mmCIF file of C-alpha atoms in Angstrom:
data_model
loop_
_atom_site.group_PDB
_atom_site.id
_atom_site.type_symbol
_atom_site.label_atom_id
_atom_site.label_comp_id
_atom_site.label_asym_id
_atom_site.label_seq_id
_atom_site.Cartn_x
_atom_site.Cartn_y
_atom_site.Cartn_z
ATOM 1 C CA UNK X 21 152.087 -97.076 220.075
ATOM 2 C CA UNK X 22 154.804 -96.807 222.571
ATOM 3 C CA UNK X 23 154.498 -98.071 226.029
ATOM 4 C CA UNK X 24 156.407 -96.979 228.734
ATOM 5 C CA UNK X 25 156.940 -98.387 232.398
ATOM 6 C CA UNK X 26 157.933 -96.540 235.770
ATOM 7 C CA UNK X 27 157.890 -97.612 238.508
ATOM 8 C CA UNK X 28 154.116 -98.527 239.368
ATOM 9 C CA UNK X 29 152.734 -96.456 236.342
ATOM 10 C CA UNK X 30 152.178 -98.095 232.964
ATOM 11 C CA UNK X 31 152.060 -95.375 230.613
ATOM 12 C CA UNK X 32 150.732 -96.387 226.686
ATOM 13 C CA UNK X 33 150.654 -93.738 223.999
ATOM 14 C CA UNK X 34 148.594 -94.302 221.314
ATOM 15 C CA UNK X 35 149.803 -93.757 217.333
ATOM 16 C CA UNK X 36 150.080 -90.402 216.002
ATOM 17 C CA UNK X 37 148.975 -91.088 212.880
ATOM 18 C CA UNK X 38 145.335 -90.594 214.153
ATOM 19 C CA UNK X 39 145.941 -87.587 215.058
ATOM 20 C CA UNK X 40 147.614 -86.561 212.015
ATOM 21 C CA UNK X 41 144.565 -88.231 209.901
ATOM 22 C CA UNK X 42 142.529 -85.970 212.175
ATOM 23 C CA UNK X 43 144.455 -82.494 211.652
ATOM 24 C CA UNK X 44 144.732 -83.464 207.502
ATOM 25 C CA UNK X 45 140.654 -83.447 207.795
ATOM 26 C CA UNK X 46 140.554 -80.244 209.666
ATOM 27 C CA UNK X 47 142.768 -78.299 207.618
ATOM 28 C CA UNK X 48 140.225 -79.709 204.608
ATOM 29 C CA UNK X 49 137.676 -78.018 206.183
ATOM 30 C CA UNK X 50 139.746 -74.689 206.878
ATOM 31 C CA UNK X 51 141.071 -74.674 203.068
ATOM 32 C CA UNK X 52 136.715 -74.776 202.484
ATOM 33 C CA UNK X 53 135.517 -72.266 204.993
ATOM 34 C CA UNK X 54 138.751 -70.012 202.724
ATOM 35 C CA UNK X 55 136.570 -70.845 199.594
ATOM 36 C CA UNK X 56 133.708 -69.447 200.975
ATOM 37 C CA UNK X 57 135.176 -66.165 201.690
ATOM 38 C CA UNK X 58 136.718 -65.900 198.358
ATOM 39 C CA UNK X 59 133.645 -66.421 196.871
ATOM 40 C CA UNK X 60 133.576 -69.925 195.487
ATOM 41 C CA UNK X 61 131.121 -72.650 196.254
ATOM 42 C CA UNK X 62 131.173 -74.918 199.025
ATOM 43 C CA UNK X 63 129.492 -77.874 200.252
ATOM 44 C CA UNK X 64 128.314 -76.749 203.746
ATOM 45 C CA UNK X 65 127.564 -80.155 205.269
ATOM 46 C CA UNK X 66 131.775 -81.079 204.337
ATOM 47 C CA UNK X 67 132.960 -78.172 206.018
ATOM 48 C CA UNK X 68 130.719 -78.966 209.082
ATOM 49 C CA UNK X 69 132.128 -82.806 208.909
ATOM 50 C CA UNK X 70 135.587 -81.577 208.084
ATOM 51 C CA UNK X 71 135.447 -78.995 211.343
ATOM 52 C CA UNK X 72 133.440 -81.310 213.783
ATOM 53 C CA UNK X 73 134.858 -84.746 213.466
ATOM 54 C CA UNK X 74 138.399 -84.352 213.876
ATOM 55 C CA UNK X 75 137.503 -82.395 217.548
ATOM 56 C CA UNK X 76 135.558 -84.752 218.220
ATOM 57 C CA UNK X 77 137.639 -87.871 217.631
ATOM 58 C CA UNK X 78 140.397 -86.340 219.512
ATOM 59 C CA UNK X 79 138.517 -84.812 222.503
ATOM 60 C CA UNK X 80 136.001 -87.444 223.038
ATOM 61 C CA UNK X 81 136.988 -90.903 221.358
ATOM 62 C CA UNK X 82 140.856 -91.634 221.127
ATOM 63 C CA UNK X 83 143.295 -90.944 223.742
ATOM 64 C CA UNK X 84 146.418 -89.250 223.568
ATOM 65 C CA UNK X 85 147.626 -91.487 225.988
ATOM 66 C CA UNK X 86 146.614 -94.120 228.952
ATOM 67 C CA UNK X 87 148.269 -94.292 232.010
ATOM 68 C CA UNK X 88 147.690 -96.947 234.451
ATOM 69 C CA UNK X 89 148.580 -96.420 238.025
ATOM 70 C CA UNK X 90 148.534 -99.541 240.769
ATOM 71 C CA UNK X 91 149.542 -98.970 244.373
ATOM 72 C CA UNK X 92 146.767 -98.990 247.234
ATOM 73 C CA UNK X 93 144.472 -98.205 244.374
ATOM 74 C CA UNK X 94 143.983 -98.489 240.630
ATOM 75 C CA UNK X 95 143.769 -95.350 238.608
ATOM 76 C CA UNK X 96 143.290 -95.729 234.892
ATOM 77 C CA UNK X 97 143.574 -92.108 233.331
ATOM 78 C CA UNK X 98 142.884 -91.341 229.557
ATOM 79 C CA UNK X 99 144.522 -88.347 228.452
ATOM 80 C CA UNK X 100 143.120 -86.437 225.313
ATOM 81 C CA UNK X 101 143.496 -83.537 223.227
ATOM 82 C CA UNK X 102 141.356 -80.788 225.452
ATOM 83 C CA UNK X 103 140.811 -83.088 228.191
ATOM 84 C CA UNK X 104 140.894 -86.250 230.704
ATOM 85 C CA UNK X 105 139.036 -88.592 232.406
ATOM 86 C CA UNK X 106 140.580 -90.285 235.368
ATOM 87 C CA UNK X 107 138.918 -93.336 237.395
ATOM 88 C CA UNK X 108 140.394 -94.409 240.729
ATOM 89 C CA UNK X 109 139.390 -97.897 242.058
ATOM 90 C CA UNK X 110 140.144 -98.757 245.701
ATOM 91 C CA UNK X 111 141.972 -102.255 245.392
ATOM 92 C CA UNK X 112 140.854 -104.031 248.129
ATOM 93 C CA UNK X 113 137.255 -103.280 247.028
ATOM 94 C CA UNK X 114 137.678 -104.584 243.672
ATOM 95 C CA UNK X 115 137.789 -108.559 242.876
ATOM 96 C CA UNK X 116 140.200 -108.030 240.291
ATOM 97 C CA UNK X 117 141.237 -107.123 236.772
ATOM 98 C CA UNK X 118 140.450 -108.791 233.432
ATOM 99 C CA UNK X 119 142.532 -108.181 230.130
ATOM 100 C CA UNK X 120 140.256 -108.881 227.228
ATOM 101 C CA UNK X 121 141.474 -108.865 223.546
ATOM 102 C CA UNK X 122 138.597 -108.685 220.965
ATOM 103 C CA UNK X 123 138.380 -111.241 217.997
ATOM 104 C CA UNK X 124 138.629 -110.055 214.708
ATOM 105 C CA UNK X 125 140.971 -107.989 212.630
ATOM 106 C CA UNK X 126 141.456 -104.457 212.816
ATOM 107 C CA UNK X 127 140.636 -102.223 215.818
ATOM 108 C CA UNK X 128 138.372 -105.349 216.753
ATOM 109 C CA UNK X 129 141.505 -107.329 218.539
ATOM 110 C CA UNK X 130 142.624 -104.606 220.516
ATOM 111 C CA UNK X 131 143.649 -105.087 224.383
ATOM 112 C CA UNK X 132 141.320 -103.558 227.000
ATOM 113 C CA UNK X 133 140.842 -103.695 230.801
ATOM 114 C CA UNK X 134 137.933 -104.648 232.453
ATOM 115 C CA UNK X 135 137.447 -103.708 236.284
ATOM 116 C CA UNK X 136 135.664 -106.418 237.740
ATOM 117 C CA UNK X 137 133.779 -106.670 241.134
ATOM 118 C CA UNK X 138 131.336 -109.240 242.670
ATOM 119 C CA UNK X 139 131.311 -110.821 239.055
ATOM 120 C CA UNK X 140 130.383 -107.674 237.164
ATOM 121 C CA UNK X 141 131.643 -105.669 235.078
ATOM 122 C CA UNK X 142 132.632 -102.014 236.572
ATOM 123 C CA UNK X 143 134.480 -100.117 234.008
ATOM 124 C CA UNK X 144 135.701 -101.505 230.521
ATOM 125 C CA UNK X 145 138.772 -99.202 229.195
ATOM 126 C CA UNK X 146 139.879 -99.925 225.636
ATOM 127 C CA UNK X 147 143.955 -99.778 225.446
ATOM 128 C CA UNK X 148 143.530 -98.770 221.527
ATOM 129 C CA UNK X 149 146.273 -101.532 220.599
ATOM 130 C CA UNK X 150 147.107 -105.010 219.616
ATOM 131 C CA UNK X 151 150.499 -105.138 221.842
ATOM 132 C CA UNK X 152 151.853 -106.875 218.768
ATOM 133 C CA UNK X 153 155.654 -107.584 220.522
ATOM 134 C CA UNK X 154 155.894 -109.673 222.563
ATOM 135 C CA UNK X 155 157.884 -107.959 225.406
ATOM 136 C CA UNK X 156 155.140 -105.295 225.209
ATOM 137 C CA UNK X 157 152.258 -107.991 226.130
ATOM 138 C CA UNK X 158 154.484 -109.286 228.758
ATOM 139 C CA UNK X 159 155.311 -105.779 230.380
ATOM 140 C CA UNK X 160 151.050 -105.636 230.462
ATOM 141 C CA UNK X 161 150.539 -109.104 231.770
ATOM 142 C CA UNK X 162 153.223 -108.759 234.472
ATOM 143 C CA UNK X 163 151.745 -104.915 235.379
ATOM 144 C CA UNK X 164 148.804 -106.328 236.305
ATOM 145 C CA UNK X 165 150.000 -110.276 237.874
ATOM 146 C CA UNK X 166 148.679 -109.763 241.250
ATOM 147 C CA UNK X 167 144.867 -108.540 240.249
ATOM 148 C CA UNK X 168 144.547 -110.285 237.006
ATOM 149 C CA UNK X 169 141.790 -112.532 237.088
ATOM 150 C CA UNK X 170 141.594 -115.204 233.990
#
């Protein structure tokens, strides 16, 4: 996790090593569909795991990287592997932002944001880490110090 700031963009990339878990799978599944053209058995339902999961983890689930834009308005853009999704939120029509961190260990205590208006949630956005340094937590904190609602 790396996270980056410029300016009024907050830009967080997420670990590689999901991504490298994710291409280890799909090469799995290529060495199986090679099997089955040299003849040798193969377990069918594997190589549709092994072929399907890692595209789907990385196009649909875990961001190559978040940024976070704040000027007049608040654009929160998750980048993946094939794709994006971008959401733009007019700031004076929003109450505010919340940072929640999850309780537990694991992927359970990671950051998110949670857009916030007229008491309800909006949008939740998971930030897919724990912001375990300190300077890191305090670069998100102060990012956000005028909208942050506690």
């Amino acid at each position: 996790m790396q996270l980056i700031q410029n300016g009024r963009t907050l830009r967080i990339k997420t670990s590689v090593s999901t991504s490298i878990f994710c291409g280890v799978i799909f090469v799995a599944g290529l060495y199986q569909v090679y099997r089955f053209f040299i003849g040798q058995s193969i377990d069918l339902f594997g190589v549709f795991l092994c072929l399907s999961l890692p595209i789907l983890v990385l196009c649909f689930i875990y961001p190559r990287e978040i940024l976070i834009t704040k000027d007049k308005h608040l654009m929160l853009k998750r980048v993946f592997l094939f794709r994006s999704d971008k959401h733009e939120y007019d700031l004076s029509q929003i109450d505010g932002v919340m940072l929640s961190r999850g309780k537990g260990d694991g992927a359970a205590s990671n950051y998110g944001v949670i857009v916030m208006k007229d008491n309800t949630v909006v949008k939740s956005f998971g930030l897919f880490s724990k912001f375990s340094k300190a300077k890191d937590r305090e670069t998100l904190f102060n990012h956000f110090s005028d909208i942050l609602l506690r």
